[in-house]
Every structure is written in C-alpha cells, then in structure tokens.
mmCIF file of C-alpha atoms and ligand atoms in Angstrom:
data_model
loop_
_atom_site.group_PDB
_atom_site.id
_atom_site.type_symbol
_atom_site.label_atom_id
_atom_site.label_comp_id
_atom_site.label_asym_id
_atom_site.label_seq_id
_atom_site.Cartn_x
_atom_site.Cartn_y
_atom_site.Cartn_z
ATOM 1 C CA MET A 1 127.763 118.281 -33.000
ATOM 2 C CA LYS A 2 131.477 117.741 -33.494
ATOM 3 C CA GLY A 3 132.649 114.368 -34.756
ATOM 4 C CA ILE A 4 134.957 113.911 -31.765
ATOM 5 C CA VAL A 5 131.864 113.271 -29.622
ATOM 6 C CA PHE A 6 130.690 110.581 -32.062
ATOM 7 C CA THR A 7 134.081 108.893 -32.456
ATOM 8 C CA GLU A 8 134.489 108.860 -28.669
ATOM 9 C CA PHE A 9 130.960 107.482 -28.276
ATOM 10 C CA LEU A 10 131.638 104.587 -30.660
ATOM 11 C CA GLY A 11 134.945 103.967 -28.857
ATOM 12 C CA PHE A 12 133.042 103.821 -25.568
ATOM 13 C CA VAL A 13 130.533 101.321 -27.034
ATOM 14 C CA ALA A 14 133.341 99.144 -28.440
ATOM 15 C CA GLN A 15 135.222 99.139 -25.137
ATOM 16 C CA ARG A 16 132.190 98.345 -23.007
ATOM 17 C CA TYR A 17 130.064 96.166 -25.293
ATOM 18 C CA GLY A 18 132.436 95.004 -28.064
ATOM 19 C CA GLU A 19 132.988 95.915 -31.728
ATOM 20 C CA ASP A 20 129.912 93.944 -32.797
ATOM 21 C CA ALA A 21 127.723 96.218 -30.694
ATOM 22 C CA VAL A 22 129.083 99.205 -32.657
ATOM 23 C CA ASP A 23 128.095 97.591 -35.966
ATOM 24 C CA ASP A 24 124.715 96.559 -34.555
ATOM 25 C CA ILE A 25 123.677 100.018 -33.345
ATOM 26 C CA ILE A 26 124.857 101.691 -36.570
ATOM 27 C CA GLU A 27 122.875 99.157 -38.590
ATOM 28 C CA ALA A 28 119.779 99.621 -36.439
ATOM 29 C CA SER A 29 119.934 103.428 -36.647
ATOM 30 C CA ALA A 30 119.631 104.270 -40.396
ATOM 31 C CA LEU A 31 121.817 107.364 -39.958
ATOM 32 C CA PRO A 32 122.136 110.124 -42.613
ATOM 33 C CA SER A 33 125.949 109.955 -42.152
ATOM 34 C CA GLY A 34 125.971 106.156 -42.383
ATOM 35 C CA GLY A 35 127.829 106.126 -39.072
ATOM 36 C CA ALA A 36 131.186 107.073 -40.645
ATOM 37 C CA TYR A 37 132.472 109.904 -38.443
ATOM 38 C CA THR A 38 135.715 111.862 -38.436
ATOM 39 C CA SER A 39 136.711 113.776 -35.315
ATOM 40 C CA VAL A 40 136.839 117.154 -37.110
ATOM 41 C CA GLY A 41 133.577 116.690 -39.028
ATOM 42 C CA THR A 42 130.215 118.053 -37.885
ATOM 43 C CA TYR A 43 127.081 115.923 -37.694
ATOM 44 C CA ASN A 44 123.493 116.283 -36.609
ATOM 45 C CA HIS A 45 123.125 115.975 -32.847
ATOM 46 C CA ALA A 46 120.002 113.851 -33.477
ATOM 47 C CA GLU A 47 122.293 111.034 -34.685
ATOM 48 C CA LEU A 48 123.785 110.725 -31.206
ATOM 49 C CA VAL A 49 120.311 110.505 -29.690
ATOM 50 C CA THR A 50 119.388 107.768 -32.220
ATOM 51 C CA LEU A 51 122.580 105.812 -31.453
ATOM 52 C CA CYS A 52 121.950 106.052 -27.688
ATOM 53 C CA ASP A 53 118.376 104.821 -28.166
ATOM 54 C CA ALA A 54 119.647 101.874 -30.232
ATOM 55 C CA LEU A 55 122.259 101.030 -27.586
ATOM 56 C CA ALA A 56 119.615 101.161 -24.844
ATOM 57 C CA GLN A 57 117.401 98.878 -26.912
ATOM 58 C CA GLN A 58 120.190 96.339 -27.406
ATOM 59 C CA THR A 59 121.644 96.377 -23.908
ATOM 60 C CA GLY A 60 118.479 96.896 -21.858
ATOM 61 C CA VAL A 61 120.276 99.710 -19.995
ATOM 62 C CA ALA A 62 118.338 102.996 -19.696
ATOM 63 C CA VAL A 63 119.472 105.903 -21.900
ATOM 64 C CA PRO A 64 120.342 108.289 -18.997
ATOM 65 C CA VAL A 65 122.543 105.595 -17.404
ATOM 66 C CA LEU A 66 124.340 104.990 -20.713
ATOM 67 C CA VAL A 67 124.828 108.701 -21.387
ATOM 68 C CA GLN A 68 126.252 109.302 -17.912
ATOM 69 C CA ALA A 69 128.653 106.383 -18.375
ATOM 70 C CA PHE A 70 129.664 107.845 -21.740
ATOM 71 C CA GLY A 71 130.275 111.233 -20.086
ATOM 72 C CA PHE A 72 132.554 109.542 -17.534
ATOM 73 C CA HIS A 73 134.456 107.852 -20.369
ATOM 74 C CA LEU A 74 134.649 111.141 -22.328
ATOM 75 C CA SER A 75 136.252 112.979 -19.411
ATOM 76 C CA GLY A 76 139.113 110.451 -19.562
ATOM 77 C CA SER A 77 139.507 111.083 -23.292
ATOM 78 C CA PHE A 78 139.528 114.845 -22.687
ATOM 79 C CA ALA A 79 142.154 114.438 -19.950
ATOM 80 C CA ARG A 80 144.403 112.597 -22.421
ATOM 81 C CA GLY A 81 143.607 114.783 -25.432
ATOM 82 C CA TYR A 82 143.590 118.175 -23.703
ATOM 83 C CA PRO A 83 145.809 117.777 -20.608
ATOM 84 C CA ALA A 84 146.512 121.524 -20.378
ATOM 85 C CA PHE A 85 142.901 122.296 -19.385
ATOM 86 C CA PHE A 86 143.257 120.007 -16.373
ATOM 87 C CA ALA A 87 146.837 120.952 -15.500
ATOM 88 C CA ARG A 88 146.014 124.662 -15.046
ATOM 89 C CA CYS A 89 143.613 123.809 -12.184
ATOM 90 C CA SER A 90 144.498 122.187 -8.875
ATOM 91 C CA HIS A 91 140.918 121.584 -7.736
ATOM 92 C CA LEU A 92 137.816 120.140 -9.345
ATOM 93 C CA PHE A 93 135.766 123.253 -8.588
ATOM 94 C CA ASP A 94 138.336 125.544 -10.267
ATOM 95 C CA PHE A 95 138.226 123.237 -13.277
ATOM 96 C CA LEU A 96 134.425 123.242 -13.450
ATOM 97 C CA GLU A 97 134.358 127.029 -13.021
ATOM 98 C CA SER A 98 136.780 127.309 -15.944
ATOM 99 C CA ILE A 99 134.579 125.428 -18.466
ATOM 100 C CA GLU A 100 132.579 128.489 -19.443
ATOM 101 C CA ALA A 101 135.259 131.182 -19.309
ATOM 102 C CA HIS A 102 138.197 129.167 -20.589
ATOM 103 C CA ILE A 103 137.770 125.561 -21.794
ATOM 104 C CA HIS A 104 134.768 125.879 -24.061
ATOM 105 C CA LYS A 105 136.040 129.275 -25.292
ATOM 106 C CA GLU A 106 139.238 127.569 -26.460
ATOM 107 C CA VAL A 107 137.182 124.700 -27.915
ATOM 108 C CA GLN A 108 135.172 127.258 -29.906
ATOM 109 C CA LYS A 109 138.433 128.701 -31.312
ATOM 110 C CA LEU A 110 139.617 125.209 -32.300
ATOM 111 C CA TYR A 111 136.236 124.244 -33.784
ATOM 112 C CA PRO A 112 134.354 127.405 -34.819
ATOM 113 C CA ASP A 113 131.198 125.402 -35.598
ATOM 114 C CA ALA A 114 131.075 123.685 -32.170
ATOM 115 C CA GLU A 115 127.709 124.036 -30.424
ATOM 116 C CA LEU A 116 128.473 124.478 -26.755
ATOM 117 C CA PRO A 117 126.302 124.746 -23.660
ATOM 118 C CA THR A 118 126.317 127.562 -21.074
ATOM 119 C CA PHE A 119 127.416 127.056 -17.464
ATOM 120 C CA THR A 120 126.812 129.602 -14.694
ATOM 121 C CA VAL A 121 128.245 129.234 -11.194
ATOM 122 C CA LEU A 122 125.576 130.070 -8.642
ATOM 123 C CA GLU A 123 127.274 129.177 -5.385
ATOM 124 C CA ARG A 124 130.646 127.903 -4.226
ATOM 125 C CA THR A 125 131.751 126.810 -0.781
ATOM 126 C CA ALA A 126 134.571 124.496 0.316
ATOM 127 C CA SER A 127 132.380 121.437 -0.182
ATOM 128 C CA ARG A 128 129.668 122.505 -2.641
ATOM 129 C CA LEU A 129 129.442 123.946 -6.143
ATOM 130 C CA VAL A 130 126.112 124.850 -7.711
ATOM 131 C CA LEU A 131 126.261 125.030 -11.492
ATOM 132 C CA ASP A 132 123.432 125.911 -13.889
ATOM 133 C CA TYR A 133 123.526 124.196 -17.288
ATOM 134 C CA ARG A 134 121.655 125.463 -20.341
ATOM 135 C CA SER A 135 121.690 123.970 -23.816
ATOM 136 C CA PRO A 136 119.119 123.471 -26.544
ATOM 137 C CA ARG A 137 120.593 119.972 -26.886
ATOM 138 C CA GLN A 138 119.698 119.112 -23.280
ATOM 139 C CA MET A 139 122.629 116.814 -22.562
ATOM 140 C CA GLY A 140 122.484 117.091 -18.781
ATOM 141 C CA ASP A 141 123.235 113.389 -18.349
ATOM 142 C CA LEU A 142 126.435 113.806 -20.359
ATOM 143 C CA ALA A 143 127.389 116.668 -18.046
ATOM 144 C CA VAL A 144 126.790 114.506 -14.938
ATOM 145 C CA GLY A 145 129.184 111.875 -16.292
ATOM 146 C CA LEU A 146 131.750 114.515 -17.259
ATOM 147 C CA ILE A 147 131.582 116.052 -13.768
ATOM 148 C CA LYS A 148 132.013 112.670 -12.041
ATOM 149 C CA GLY A 149 134.837 111.653 -14.373
ATOM 150 C CA SER A 150 136.593 114.975 -13.812
ATOM 151 C CA ALA A 151 136.191 114.522 -10.041
ATOM 152 C CA GLN A 152 138.003 111.209 -10.302
ATOM 153 C CA HIS A 153 140.776 112.935 -12.237
ATOM 154 C CA PHE A 154 141.177 115.417 -9.350
ATOM 155 C CA GLY A 155 141.165 112.570 -6.831
ATOM 156 C CA ILE A 156 137.839 113.226 -5.105
ATOM 157 C CA GLN A 157 134.354 111.767 -5.077
ATOM 158 C CA VAL A 158 131.277 113.914 -5.526
ATOM 159 C CA ARG A 159 127.527 113.531 -5.313
ATOM 160 C CA VAL A 160 125.779 115.241 -8.195
ATOM 161 C CA ASP A 161 122.122 116.140 -7.776
ATOM 162 C CA PRO A 162 120.645 117.347 -11.097
ATOM 163 C CA GLN A 163 117.499 119.470 -10.709
ATOM 164 C CA ALA A 164 115.597 120.219 -13.935
ATOM 165 C CA HIS A 165 113.845 123.614 -14.246
ATOM 166 C CA ASP A 166 111.767 125.279 -16.950
ATOM 167 C CA THR A 167 112.794 128.921 -17.197
ATOM 168 C CA ALA A 168 111.817 131.844 -19.411
ATOM 169 C CA ASP A 169 115.070 131.179 -21.360
ATOM 170 C CA GLY A 170 114.157 127.516 -21.854
ATOM 171 C CA PRO A 171 115.124 124.365 -19.992
ATOM 172 C CA MET A 172 117.885 124.525 -17.380
ATOM 173 C CA VAL A 173 119.477 121.876 -15.165
ATOM 174 C CA ARG A 174 120.928 122.966 -11.824
ATOM 175 C CA PHE A 175 123.733 120.672 -10.651
ATOM 176 C CA VAL A 176 124.294 120.644 -6.913
ATOM 177 C CA ILE A 177 127.748 119.099 -6.571
ATOM 178 C CA ASP A 178 128.789 118.007 -3.083
ATOM 179 C CA VAL A 179 132.171 116.621 -2.149
ATOM 180 C CA ALA A 180 131.529 113.202 -0.622
ATOM 181 C CA GLY A 181 133.125 112.445 2.735
ATOM 182 C CA ASP A 182 135.207 115.104 4.462
ATOM 183 C CA THR A 183 137.702 115.810 1.680
ATOM 184 C CA SER A 184 136.381 119.322 1.156
ATOM 185 C CA ILE A 185 138.175 121.599 -1.261
ATOM 186 C CA PRO A 186 139.580 124.903 0.071
ATOM 187 C CA VAL A 187 137.853 127.811 -1.697
HETATM 188 C C1 LIG B 1 139.068 119.403 -21.224
HETATM 189 C C2 LIG B 1 137.813 119.510 -20.978
HETATM 190 C C3 LIG B 1 136.735 119.687 -22.033
HETATM 191 C C4 LIG B 1 136.815 119.779 -23.394
HETATM 192 C C5 LIG B 1 138.049 119.716 -24.273
HETATM 193 C C6 LIG B 1 135.462 119.906 -23.899
HETATM 194 C C7 LIG B 1 135.123 119.954 -25.228
HETATM 195 C C8 LIG B 1 133.852 119.833 -25.742
HETATM 196 C C9 LIG B 1 133.518 119.599 -27.128
HETATM 197 C C10 LIG B 1 134.521 119.471 -28.292
HETATM 198 C C11 LIG B 1 132.176 119.516 -27.227
HETATM 199 C C12 LIG B 1 131.345 119.247 -28.487
HETATM 200 C C13 LIG B 1 130.779 120.503 -29.080
HETATM 201 C C14 LIG B 1 129.976 120.179 -30.332
HETATM 202 O O1 LIG B 1 129.629 119.049 -30.494
HETATM 203 O O2 LIG B 1 129.707 121.033 -31.188
HETATM 204 C C15 LIG B 1 131.652 119.673 -25.871
HETATM 205 C C16 LIG B 1 130.332 119.635 -25.562
HETATM 206 C C17 LIG B 1 129.854 119.573 -24.275
HETATM 207 N N1 LIG B 1 130.575 119.814 -23.114
HETATM 208 FE FE1 LIG B 1 132.557 120.095 -22.978
HETATM 209 N N2 LIG B 1 134.589 119.929 -22.850
HETATM 210 C C18 LIG B 1 135.326 119.775 -21.701
HETATM 211 C C19 LIG B 1 134.863 119.723 -20.404
HETATM 212 C C20 LIG B 1 133.532 119.664 -20.074
HETATM 213 C C21 LIG B 1 133.033 119.416 -18.745
HETATM 214 C C22 LIG B 1 133.871 119.149 -17.492
HETATM 215 C C23 LIG B 1 131.669 119.424 -18.830
HETATM 216 C C24 LIG B 1 130.650 119.174 -17.755
HETATM 217 C C25 LIG B 1 130.377 119.885 -16.759
HETATM 218 C C26 LIG B 1 131.323 119.687 -20.219
HETATM 219 C C27 LIG B 1 130.048 119.716 -20.718
HETATM 220 C C28 LIG B 1 129.722 119.616 -22.051
HETATM 221 C C29 LIG B 1 128.398 119.240 -22.539
HETATM 222 C C30 LIG B 1 127.196 118.893 -21.672
HETATM 223 C C31 LIG B 1 128.483 119.229 -23.938
HETATM 224 C C32 LIG B 1 127.390 118.795 -24.964
HETATM 225 C C33 LIG B 1 126.849 119.912 -25.795
HETATM 226 C C34 LIG B 1 125.713 120.661 -25.125
HETATM 227 O O3 LIG B 1 125.366 120.354 -23.965
HETATM 228 O O4 LIG B 1 125.164 121.577 -25.759
HETATM 229 N N3 LIG B 1 132.487 119.832 -20.935
HETATM 230 N N4 LIG B 1 132.701 119.880 -24.991
#
C-alpha cells in the first residue's frame, strides 16, 4: 500500500485525536516500518490494519467507524492534491464512474506499484448509482467514507448501503448509493 495512505492516516489521527495519539498507536503497534512513512514509499497493507486496531483500542470507537471517517478525510486530501480528477466531472456519479476508467488508471501510472481495487457500475439512474467493489484488501469501509466525502465535494448528500457478497471471484461489496432528498442528479 502506498505511503500516501499511511501519511494521510496519521494526519487524520493527529487532527482528530492529537499528536500524542499518533505516537501512542505507533508505539502500541510494533510495526516492521517503525511507523516512519514517506508518501512515495510502499508498505505492507497489514500495517494499516494494525494501526486502525490500535486506534480503536485507544479511542473505544469501532474500526469500521474509524475507517469510514478516515475515508471522508482522505477524499478532502485527494481533492486538494489531485484537483483535476474532480474538476473534469460536474456530478458525483460521473466522478465515481471515472474511478475505474480514469482516476485509478492515472494513479497506477504515477505509482506503478499501487495496489488498486476494481469498481464496476451496475446501474445508474438520476438518483441512484450501484457500484460493485472488489479488492483482496477488503477496504469497503474506506470506500464508503471516500464516497460520502466526494459527495460533499459535489454539494450533495447520499445514503450509502454496502451489501457484502461472496462470489466465485472472491469477496465483493455492492454499494447502493442514493441521493438523499430530492436533489437528484441528471443522468
Ligand atoms: C482523486 C481521487 C482519487 C485518487 C487520487 C485515488 C488514489 C488512490 C491511491 C493512491 C490509493 C492507494 C493505492 C495503494 O495503496 O497501493 C487508492 C486506493 C483506494 N482507492 Fe482511490 N483514489 C481516488 C478516489 C477514490 C474514490 C472516490 C474511491 C471510492 C469509491 C476510491 C477507493 C479506493 C479504495 C477503497 C482504495 C484502497 C485499496 C483497495 O481497496 O484495494 N478511490 N486510491
């Protein structure tokens, strides 16, 4: 997993829980990297899981809640760091549809060793997008936070209903994303 995810995660922890919390979870985690990350480095994904477990332990907040909140935070960092990916879309659903074909393709060019998930659009109407997520890393909660954070960027609110499935190709999460209220997006 790319270091940018780790540096953003520690930034999220510092902002929400203070710098001491960052030191505490690194100390509690006995990480192979020692917790010293650079944004262009590559680290074992398991370290992020360990850090999230340590944060849950120390804060008493459940891991999925923390990971979703981190995803929300990360979408803000992406909007600042990669504004062009947002600017080329005028609607949330266009943006989400572009992750697979455009955004993560460009990310892979920037970071050839990035390990990215797969998104497939199953259905799109003015008020609903159904998106299937597949990844051996199973970071569906991160995706929920990223979707909600991106929605805020595009000025709408969405309900995200994640439905986990076991398929022949491995685990899959189907996100049913509904625009809340009557601010539906023209297709
Ligand atoms: C400007 C927008 C975006 C950028 C620049 C971006 C970039 C990245 C990067 C650098 C990684 C780490 C890859 C690695 O660690 O090897 C990543 C992973 C990931 N991205 Fe994106 N991303 C963007 C938007 C999104 C959105 C909107 C979603 C959610 C629907 C999403 C879902 C994910 C997930 C779930 C992962 C974790 C890895 C996995 O599941 O296998 N990304 N992305």
